[in-house]
mmCIF file of C-alpha atoms and ligand atoms in Angstrom:
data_model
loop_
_atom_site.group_PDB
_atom_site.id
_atom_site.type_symbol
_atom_site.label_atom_id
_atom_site.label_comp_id
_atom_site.label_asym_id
_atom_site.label_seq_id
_atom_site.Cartn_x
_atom_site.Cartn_y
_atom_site.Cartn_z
ATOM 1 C CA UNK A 124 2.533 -15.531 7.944
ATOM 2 C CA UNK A 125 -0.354 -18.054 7.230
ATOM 3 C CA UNK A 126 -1.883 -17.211 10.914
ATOM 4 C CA UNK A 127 -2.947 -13.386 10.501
ATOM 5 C CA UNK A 128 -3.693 -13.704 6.462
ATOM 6 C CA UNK A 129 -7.378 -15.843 5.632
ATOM 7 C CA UNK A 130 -8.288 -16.818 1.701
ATOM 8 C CA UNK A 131 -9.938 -12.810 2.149
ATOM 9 C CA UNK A 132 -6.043 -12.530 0.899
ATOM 10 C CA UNK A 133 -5.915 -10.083 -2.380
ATOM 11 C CA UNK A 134 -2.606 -9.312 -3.894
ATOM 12 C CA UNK A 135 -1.923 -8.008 -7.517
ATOM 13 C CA UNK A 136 1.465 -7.344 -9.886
ATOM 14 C CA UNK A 137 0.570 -3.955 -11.807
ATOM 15 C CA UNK A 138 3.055 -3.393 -14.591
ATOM 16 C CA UNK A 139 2.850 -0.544 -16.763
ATOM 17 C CA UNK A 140 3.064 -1.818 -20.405
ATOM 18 C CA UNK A 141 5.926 0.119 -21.218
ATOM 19 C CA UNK A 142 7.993 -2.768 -21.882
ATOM 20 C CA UNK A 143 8.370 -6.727 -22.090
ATOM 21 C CA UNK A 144 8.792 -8.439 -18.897
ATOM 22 C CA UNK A 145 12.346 -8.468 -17.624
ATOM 23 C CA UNK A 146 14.115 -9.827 -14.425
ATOM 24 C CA UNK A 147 13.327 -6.720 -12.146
ATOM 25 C CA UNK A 148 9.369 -7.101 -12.863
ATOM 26 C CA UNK A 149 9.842 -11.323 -12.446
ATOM 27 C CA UNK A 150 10.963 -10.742 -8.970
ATOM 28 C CA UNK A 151 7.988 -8.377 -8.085
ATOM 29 C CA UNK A 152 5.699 -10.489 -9.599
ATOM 30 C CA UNK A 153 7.181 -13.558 -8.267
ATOM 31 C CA UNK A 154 7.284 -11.951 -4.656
ATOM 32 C CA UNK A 155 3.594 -11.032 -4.719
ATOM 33 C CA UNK A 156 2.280 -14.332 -6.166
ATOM 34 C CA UNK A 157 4.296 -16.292 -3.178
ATOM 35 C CA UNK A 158 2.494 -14.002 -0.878
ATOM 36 C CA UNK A 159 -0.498 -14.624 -2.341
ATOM 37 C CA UNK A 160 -0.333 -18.262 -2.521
ATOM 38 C CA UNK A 161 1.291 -18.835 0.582
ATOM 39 C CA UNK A 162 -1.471 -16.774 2.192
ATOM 40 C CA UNK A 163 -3.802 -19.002 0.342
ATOM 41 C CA UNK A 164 -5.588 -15.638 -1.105
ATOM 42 C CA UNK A 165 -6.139 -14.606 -4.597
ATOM 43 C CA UNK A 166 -3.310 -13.482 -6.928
ATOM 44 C CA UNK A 167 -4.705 -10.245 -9.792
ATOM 45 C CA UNK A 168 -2.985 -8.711 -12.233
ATOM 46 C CA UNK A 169 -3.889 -5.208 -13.361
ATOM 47 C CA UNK A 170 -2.569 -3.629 -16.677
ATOM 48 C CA UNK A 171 -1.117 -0.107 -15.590
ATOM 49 C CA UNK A 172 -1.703 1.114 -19.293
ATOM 50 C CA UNK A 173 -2.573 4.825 -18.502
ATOM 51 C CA UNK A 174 0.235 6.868 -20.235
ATOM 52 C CA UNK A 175 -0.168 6.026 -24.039
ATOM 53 C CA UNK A 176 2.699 7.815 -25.511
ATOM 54 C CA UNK A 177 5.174 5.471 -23.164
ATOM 55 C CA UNK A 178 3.719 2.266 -24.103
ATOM 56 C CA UNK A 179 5.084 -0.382 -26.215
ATOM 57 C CA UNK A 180 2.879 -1.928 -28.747
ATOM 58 C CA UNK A 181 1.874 -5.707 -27.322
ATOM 59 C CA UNK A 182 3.359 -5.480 -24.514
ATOM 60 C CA UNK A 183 1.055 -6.039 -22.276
ATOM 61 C CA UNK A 184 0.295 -9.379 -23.900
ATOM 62 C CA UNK A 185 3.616 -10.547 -23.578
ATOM 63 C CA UNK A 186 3.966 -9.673 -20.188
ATOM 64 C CA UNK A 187 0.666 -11.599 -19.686
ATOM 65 C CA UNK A 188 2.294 -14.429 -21.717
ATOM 66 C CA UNK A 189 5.593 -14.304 -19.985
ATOM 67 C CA UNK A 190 3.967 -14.420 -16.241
ATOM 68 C CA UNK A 191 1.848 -18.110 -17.909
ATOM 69 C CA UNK A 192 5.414 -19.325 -18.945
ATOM 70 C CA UNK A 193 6.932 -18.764 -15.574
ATOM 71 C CA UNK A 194 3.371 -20.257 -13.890
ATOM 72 C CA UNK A 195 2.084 -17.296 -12.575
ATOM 73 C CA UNK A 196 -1.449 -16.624 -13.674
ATOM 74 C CA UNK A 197 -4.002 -14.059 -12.734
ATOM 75 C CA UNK A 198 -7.239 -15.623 -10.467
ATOM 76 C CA UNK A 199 -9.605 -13.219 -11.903
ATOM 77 C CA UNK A 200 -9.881 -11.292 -15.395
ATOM 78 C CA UNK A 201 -7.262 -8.469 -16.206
ATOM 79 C CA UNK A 202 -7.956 -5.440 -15.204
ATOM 80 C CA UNK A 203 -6.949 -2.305 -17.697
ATOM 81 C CA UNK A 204 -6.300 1.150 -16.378
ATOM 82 C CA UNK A 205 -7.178 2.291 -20.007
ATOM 83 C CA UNK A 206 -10.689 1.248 -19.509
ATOM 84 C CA UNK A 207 -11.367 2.848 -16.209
ATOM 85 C CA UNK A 208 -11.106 7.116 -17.293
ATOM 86 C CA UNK A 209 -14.626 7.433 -15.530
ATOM 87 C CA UNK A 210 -13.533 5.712 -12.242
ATOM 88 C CA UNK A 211 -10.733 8.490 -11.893
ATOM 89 C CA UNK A 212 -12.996 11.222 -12.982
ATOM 90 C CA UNK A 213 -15.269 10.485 -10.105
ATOM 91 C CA UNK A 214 -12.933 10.404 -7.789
ATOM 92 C CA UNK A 215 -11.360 13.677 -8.997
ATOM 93 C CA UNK A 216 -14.932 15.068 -8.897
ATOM 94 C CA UNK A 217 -14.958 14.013 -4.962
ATOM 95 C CA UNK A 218 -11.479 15.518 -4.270
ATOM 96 C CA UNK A 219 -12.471 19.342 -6.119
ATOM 97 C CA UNK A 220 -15.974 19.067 -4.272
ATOM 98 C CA UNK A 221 -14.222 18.682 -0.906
ATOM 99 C CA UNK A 222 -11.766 21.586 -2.276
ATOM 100 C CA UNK A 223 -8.904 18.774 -2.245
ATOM 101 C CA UNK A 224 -7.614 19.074 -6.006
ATOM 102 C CA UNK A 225 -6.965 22.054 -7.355
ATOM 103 C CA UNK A 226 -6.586 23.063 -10.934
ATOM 104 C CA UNK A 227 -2.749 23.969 -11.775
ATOM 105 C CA UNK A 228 -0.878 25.625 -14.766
ATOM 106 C CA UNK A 229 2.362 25.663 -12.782
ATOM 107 C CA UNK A 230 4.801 25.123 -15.059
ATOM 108 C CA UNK A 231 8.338 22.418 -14.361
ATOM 109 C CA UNK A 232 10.376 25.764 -14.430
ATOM 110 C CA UNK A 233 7.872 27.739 -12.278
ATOM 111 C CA UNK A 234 8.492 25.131 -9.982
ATOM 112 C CA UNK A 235 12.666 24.547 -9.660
ATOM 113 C CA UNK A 236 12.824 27.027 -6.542
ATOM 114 C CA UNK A 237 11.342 24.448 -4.652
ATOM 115 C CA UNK A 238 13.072 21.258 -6.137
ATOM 116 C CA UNK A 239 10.231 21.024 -8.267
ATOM 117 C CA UNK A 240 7.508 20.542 -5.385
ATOM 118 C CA UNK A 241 4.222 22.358 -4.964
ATOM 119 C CA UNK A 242 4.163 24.331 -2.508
ATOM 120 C CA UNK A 243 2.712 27.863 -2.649
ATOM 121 C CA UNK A 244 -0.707 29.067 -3.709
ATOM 122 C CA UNK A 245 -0.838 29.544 -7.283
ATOM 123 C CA UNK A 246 -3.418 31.720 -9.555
ATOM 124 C CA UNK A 247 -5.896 29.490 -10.727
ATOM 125 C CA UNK A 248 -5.466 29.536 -14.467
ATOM 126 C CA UNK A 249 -7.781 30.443 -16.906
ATOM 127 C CA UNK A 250 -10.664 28.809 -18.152
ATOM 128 C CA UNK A 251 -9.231 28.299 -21.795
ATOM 129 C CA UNK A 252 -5.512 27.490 -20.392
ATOM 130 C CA UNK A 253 -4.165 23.795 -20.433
ATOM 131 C CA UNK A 254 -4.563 22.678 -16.306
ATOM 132 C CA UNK A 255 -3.519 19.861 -13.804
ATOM 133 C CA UNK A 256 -5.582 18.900 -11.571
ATOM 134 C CA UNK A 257 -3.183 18.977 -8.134
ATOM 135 C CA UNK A 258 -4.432 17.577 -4.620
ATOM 136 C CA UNK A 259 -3.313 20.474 -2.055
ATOM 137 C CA UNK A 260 -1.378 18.510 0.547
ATOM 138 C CA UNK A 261 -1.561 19.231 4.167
ATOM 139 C CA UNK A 262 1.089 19.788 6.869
ATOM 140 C CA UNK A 263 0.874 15.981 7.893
ATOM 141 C CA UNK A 264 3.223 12.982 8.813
ATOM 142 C CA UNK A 265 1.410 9.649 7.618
ATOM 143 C CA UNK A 266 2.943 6.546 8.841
ATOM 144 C CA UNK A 267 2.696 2.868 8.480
ATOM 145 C CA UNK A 268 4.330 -0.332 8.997
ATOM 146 C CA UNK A 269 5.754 -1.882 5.536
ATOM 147 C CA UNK A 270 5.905 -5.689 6.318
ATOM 148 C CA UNK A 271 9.509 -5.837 5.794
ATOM 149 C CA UNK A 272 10.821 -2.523 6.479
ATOM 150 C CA UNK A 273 8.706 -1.479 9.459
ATOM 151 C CA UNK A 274 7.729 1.497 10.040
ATOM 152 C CA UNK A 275 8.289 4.224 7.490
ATOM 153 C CA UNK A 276 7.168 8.159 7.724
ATOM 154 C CA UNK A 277 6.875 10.709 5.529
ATOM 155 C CA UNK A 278 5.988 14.757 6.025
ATOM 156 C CA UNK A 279 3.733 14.646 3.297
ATOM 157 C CA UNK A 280 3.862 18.945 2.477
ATOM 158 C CA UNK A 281 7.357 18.960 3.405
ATOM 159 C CA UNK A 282 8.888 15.779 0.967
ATOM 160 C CA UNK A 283 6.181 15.643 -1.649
ATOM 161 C CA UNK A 284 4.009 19.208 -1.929
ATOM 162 C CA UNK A 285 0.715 19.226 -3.645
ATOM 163 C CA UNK A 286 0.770 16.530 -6.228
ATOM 164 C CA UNK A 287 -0.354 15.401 -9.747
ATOM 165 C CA UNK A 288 -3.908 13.473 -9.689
ATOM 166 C CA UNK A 289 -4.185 14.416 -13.512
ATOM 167 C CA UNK A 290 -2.240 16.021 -15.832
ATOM 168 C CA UNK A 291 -2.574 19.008 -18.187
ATOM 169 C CA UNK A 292 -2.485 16.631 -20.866
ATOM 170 C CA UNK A 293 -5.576 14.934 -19.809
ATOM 171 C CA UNK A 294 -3.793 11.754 -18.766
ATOM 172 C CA UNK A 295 -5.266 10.494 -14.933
ATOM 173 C CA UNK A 296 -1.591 10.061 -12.910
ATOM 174 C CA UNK A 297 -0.878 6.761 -11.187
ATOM 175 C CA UNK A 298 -1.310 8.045 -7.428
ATOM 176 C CA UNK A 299 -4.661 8.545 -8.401
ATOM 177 C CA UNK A 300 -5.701 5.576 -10.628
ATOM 178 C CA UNK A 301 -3.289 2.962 -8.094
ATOM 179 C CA UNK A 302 -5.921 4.369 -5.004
ATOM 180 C CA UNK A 303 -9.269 3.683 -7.139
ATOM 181 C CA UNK A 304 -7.904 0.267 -8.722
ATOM 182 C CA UNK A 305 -6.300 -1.379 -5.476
ATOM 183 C CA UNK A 306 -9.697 0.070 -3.447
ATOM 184 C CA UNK A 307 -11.803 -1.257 -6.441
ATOM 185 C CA UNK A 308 -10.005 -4.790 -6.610
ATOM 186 C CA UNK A 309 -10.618 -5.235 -2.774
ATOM 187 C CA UNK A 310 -6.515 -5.651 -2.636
ATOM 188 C CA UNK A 311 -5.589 -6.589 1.054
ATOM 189 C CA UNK A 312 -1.893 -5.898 0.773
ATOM 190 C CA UNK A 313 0.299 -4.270 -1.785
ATOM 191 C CA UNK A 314 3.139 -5.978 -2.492
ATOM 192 C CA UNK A 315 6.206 -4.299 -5.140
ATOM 193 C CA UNK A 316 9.636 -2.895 -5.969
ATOM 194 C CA UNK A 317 10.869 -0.423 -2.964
ATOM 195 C CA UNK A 318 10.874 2.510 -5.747
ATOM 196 C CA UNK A 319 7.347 2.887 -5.013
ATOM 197 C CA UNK A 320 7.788 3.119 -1.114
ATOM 198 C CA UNK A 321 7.770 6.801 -1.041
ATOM 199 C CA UNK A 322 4.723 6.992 -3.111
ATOM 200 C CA UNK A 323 2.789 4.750 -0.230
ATOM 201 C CA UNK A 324 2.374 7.531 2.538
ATOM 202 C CA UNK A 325 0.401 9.603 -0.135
ATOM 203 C CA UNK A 326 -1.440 6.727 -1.446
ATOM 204 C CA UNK A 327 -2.506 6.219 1.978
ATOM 205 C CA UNK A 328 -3.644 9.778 2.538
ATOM 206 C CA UNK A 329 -5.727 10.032 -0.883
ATOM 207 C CA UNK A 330 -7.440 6.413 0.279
ATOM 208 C CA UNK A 331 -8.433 8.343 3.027
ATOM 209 C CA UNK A 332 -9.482 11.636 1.475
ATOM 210 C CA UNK A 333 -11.515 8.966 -0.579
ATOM 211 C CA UNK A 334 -12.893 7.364 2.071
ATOM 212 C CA UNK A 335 -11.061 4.188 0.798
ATOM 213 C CA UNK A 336 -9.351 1.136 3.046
ATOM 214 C CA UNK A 337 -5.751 0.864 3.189
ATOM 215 C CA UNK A 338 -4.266 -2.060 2.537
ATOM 216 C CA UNK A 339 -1.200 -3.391 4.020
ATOM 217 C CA UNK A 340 1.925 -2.924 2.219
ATOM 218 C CA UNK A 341 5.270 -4.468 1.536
ATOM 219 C CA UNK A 342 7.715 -3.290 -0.459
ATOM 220 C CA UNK A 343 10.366 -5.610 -2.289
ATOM 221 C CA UNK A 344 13.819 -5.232 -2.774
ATOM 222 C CA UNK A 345 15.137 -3.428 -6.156
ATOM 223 C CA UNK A 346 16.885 -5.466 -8.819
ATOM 224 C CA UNK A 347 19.932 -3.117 -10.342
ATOM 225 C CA UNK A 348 21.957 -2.819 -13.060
ATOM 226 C CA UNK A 349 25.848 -2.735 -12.975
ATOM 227 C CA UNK A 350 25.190 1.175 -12.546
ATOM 228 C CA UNK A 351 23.155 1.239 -9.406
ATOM 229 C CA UNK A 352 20.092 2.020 -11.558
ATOM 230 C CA UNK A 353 16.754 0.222 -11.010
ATOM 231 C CA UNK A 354 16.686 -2.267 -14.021
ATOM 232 C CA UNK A 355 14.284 -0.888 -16.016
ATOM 233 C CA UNK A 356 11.927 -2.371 -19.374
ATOM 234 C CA UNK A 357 13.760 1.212 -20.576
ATOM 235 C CA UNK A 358 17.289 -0.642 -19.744
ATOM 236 C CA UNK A 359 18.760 -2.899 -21.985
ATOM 237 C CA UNK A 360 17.767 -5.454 -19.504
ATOM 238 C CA UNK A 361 18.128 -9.159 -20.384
ATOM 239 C CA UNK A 362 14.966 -10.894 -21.520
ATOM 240 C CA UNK A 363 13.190 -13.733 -19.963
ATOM 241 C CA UNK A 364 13.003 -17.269 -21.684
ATOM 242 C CA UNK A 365 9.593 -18.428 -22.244
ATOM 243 C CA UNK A 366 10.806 -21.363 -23.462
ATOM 244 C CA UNK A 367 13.411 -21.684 -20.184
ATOM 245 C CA UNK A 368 11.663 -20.297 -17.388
ATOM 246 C CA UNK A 369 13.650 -22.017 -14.405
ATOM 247 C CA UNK A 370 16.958 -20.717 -14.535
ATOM 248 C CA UNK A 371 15.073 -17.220 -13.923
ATOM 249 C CA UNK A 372 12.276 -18.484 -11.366
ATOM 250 C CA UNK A 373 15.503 -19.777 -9.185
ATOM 251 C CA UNK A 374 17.633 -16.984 -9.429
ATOM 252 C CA UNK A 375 14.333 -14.255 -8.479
ATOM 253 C CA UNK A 376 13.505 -16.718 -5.369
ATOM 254 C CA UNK A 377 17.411 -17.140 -4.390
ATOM 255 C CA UNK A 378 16.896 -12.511 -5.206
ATOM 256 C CA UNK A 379 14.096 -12.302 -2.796
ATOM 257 C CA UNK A 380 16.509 -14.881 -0.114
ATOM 258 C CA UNK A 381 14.354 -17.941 -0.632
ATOM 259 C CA UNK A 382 15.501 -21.389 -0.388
ATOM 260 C CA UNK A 383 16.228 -22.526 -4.196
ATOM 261 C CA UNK A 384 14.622 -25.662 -5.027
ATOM 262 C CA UNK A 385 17.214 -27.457 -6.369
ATOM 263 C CA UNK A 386 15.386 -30.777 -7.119
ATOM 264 C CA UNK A 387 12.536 -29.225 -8.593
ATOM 265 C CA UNK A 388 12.223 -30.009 -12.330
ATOM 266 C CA UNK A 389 9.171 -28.229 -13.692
ATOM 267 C CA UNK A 390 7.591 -24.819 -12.961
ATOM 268 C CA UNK A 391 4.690 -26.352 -10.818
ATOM 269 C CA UNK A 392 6.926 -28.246 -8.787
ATOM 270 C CA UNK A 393 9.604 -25.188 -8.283
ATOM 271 C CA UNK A 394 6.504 -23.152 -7.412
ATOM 272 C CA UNK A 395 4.701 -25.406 -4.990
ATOM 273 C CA UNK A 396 7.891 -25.854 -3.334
ATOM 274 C CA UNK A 397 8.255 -22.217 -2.967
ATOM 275 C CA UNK A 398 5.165 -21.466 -1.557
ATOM 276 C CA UNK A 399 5.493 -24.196 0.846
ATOM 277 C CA UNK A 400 8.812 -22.492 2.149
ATOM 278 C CA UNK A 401 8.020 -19.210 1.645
ATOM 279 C CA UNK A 402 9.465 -16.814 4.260
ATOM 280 C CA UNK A 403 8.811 -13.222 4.151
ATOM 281 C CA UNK A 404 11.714 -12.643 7.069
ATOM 282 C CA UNK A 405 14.537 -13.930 4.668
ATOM 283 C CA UNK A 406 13.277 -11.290 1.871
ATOM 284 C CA UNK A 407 16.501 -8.524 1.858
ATOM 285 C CA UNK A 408 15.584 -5.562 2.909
ATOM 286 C CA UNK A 409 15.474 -3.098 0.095
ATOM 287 C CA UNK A 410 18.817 -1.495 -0.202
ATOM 288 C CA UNK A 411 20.528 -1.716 -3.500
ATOM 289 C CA UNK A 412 22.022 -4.438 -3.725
ATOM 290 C CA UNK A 413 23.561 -6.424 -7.561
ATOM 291 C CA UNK A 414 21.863 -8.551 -10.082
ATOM 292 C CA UNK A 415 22.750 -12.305 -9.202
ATOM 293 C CA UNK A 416 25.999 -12.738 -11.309
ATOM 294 C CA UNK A 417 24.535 -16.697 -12.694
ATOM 295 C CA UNK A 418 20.531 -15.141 -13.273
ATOM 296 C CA UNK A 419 19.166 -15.645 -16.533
HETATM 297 N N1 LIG B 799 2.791 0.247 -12.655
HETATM 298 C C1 LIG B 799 3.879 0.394 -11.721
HETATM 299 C C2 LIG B 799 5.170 -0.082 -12.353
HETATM 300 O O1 LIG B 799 5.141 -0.822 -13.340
HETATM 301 C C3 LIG B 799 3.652 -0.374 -10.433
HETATM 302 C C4 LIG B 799 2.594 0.245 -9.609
HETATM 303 C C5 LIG B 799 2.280 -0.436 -8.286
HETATM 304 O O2 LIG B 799 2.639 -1.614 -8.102
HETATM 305 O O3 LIG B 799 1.662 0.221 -7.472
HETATM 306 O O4 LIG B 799 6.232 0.266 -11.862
#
């Protein structure tokens, strides 16, 4: 992939604090640092630390720490999302000037005829009355090609409805704060876990609403637990060794169906051999699929 990629290359890894590092979030962040390094671009990581009451106290410094351990570390300063309230306020400010968001006081019941979507016009609540701020969602298919899926499609009114940019309790929602931070960061591509792939069409259409780029995207295969759920820092997932970082390193490249290493001995060495034989083709495509029985 070296050919079409320059060192203008940006990725990031964007975990929400809500948890330590476990094998699910290794293999994003593994698959997006190979990327990175094997398109000889820059590698960021960006604190998603927007939702308060679900974070986990230090967290986000062990996640930082665990990353070091297993040799992956950030090119450029950490960026918080707890520090950037005014970068989502202005771009909320664009989106009701342009008569894009909309101020909500639908409630989760008010909403269960529709599967929960937003649909219909609603009465624009009171002044005093606790409000979302919604973006009203046009009848519109966006498209785009994933760089391991292909092309995916999504009727934007029809499978996601007007959506959450902030929420009634103040808190900015991560469509909106992932558009500012990835345009703000100058990211070329996104790169993470397939659960996010239907959140990339409207991603794509607030960029533009924005006036934004759009980066290129690919979206990585989900680790899951013996139940066929995404192995969540919720989960009683296994933790990572710090102090034994191979045996995890190997078993995320062999997850993302690159060549293991075997002679490697250190972290360096397993890396640099990675990026030297990293191929994007051999990454699964993302359909559930186990946790390597022998990972960490
Ligand atoms: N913060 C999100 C998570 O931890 C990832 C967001 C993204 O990569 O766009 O699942």
């Amino acid at each position: 992939m070296r050919e079409d990629m320059s060192s203008s290359y940006r990725g990031r890894f964007a975990p929400s604090p809500t948890g330590d590092l476990h094998f699910g979030s290794l293999v994003a962040a593994l698959g997006s640092w190979l990327r990175a390094r094997a398109a000889g671009g820059s590698w960021l990581v960006r604190i998603e630390d927007l939702d308060p009451p679900r974070e986990v106290a230090g967290a986000a410094d062990r996640i930082l720490a665990m990353l070091a351990a297993h040799g992956m570390r950030p090119d450029e300063p950490v960026l918080c999302q707890s520090q950037r309230a005014s970068r989502y306020d202005a771009a909320l400010e664009q989106l009701i000037a342009r008569g894009i968001a909309f101020p909500c006081a639908c409630s989760r019941r008010q909403l269960e005829a529709s599967s929960g979507l937003h649909r219909a016009a609603c009465p624009r609540p009171e002044a005093t009355v606790a409000h979302a701020w919604r973006a009203r969602v046009p009848e519109l298919a966006v498209e785009f090609d994933d760089a391991r899926i292909g092309r995916y499609r999504q009727e934007l009114r029809r499978e996601v409805g007007d959506f959450v940019l902030k929420r009634n309790d103040g808190l900015h929602a991560y469509q909106l704060a992932v558009v500012v931070d990835d345009a703000a960061q100058g990211i070329s591509e996104v790169v993470r876990g397939a659960d996010l792939l239907d959140s990339t069409p409207r991603q794509i259409w607030l960029q533009r609403q924005l006036g934004l780029p759009t980066p290129r995207y690919l979206h990585l295969p989900l680790v899951l637990d013996e139940h066929g759920r995404k192995l969540g820092k919720s989960l009683a997932s296994q933790p990572l060794r710090a102090d034994d970082p191979l045996p995890a390193l190997r078993a995320a490249l062999r997850f993302l169906g690159q060549p293991d290493p075997t002679h490697c001995g250190d972290v360096t060495a397993l890396l640099q051999s990675a990026v030297a034989k990293f191929s994007v083709d051999s990454i699964p495509l993302p359909i559930p699929s186990r946790m390597p029985e022998d990972n960490v």
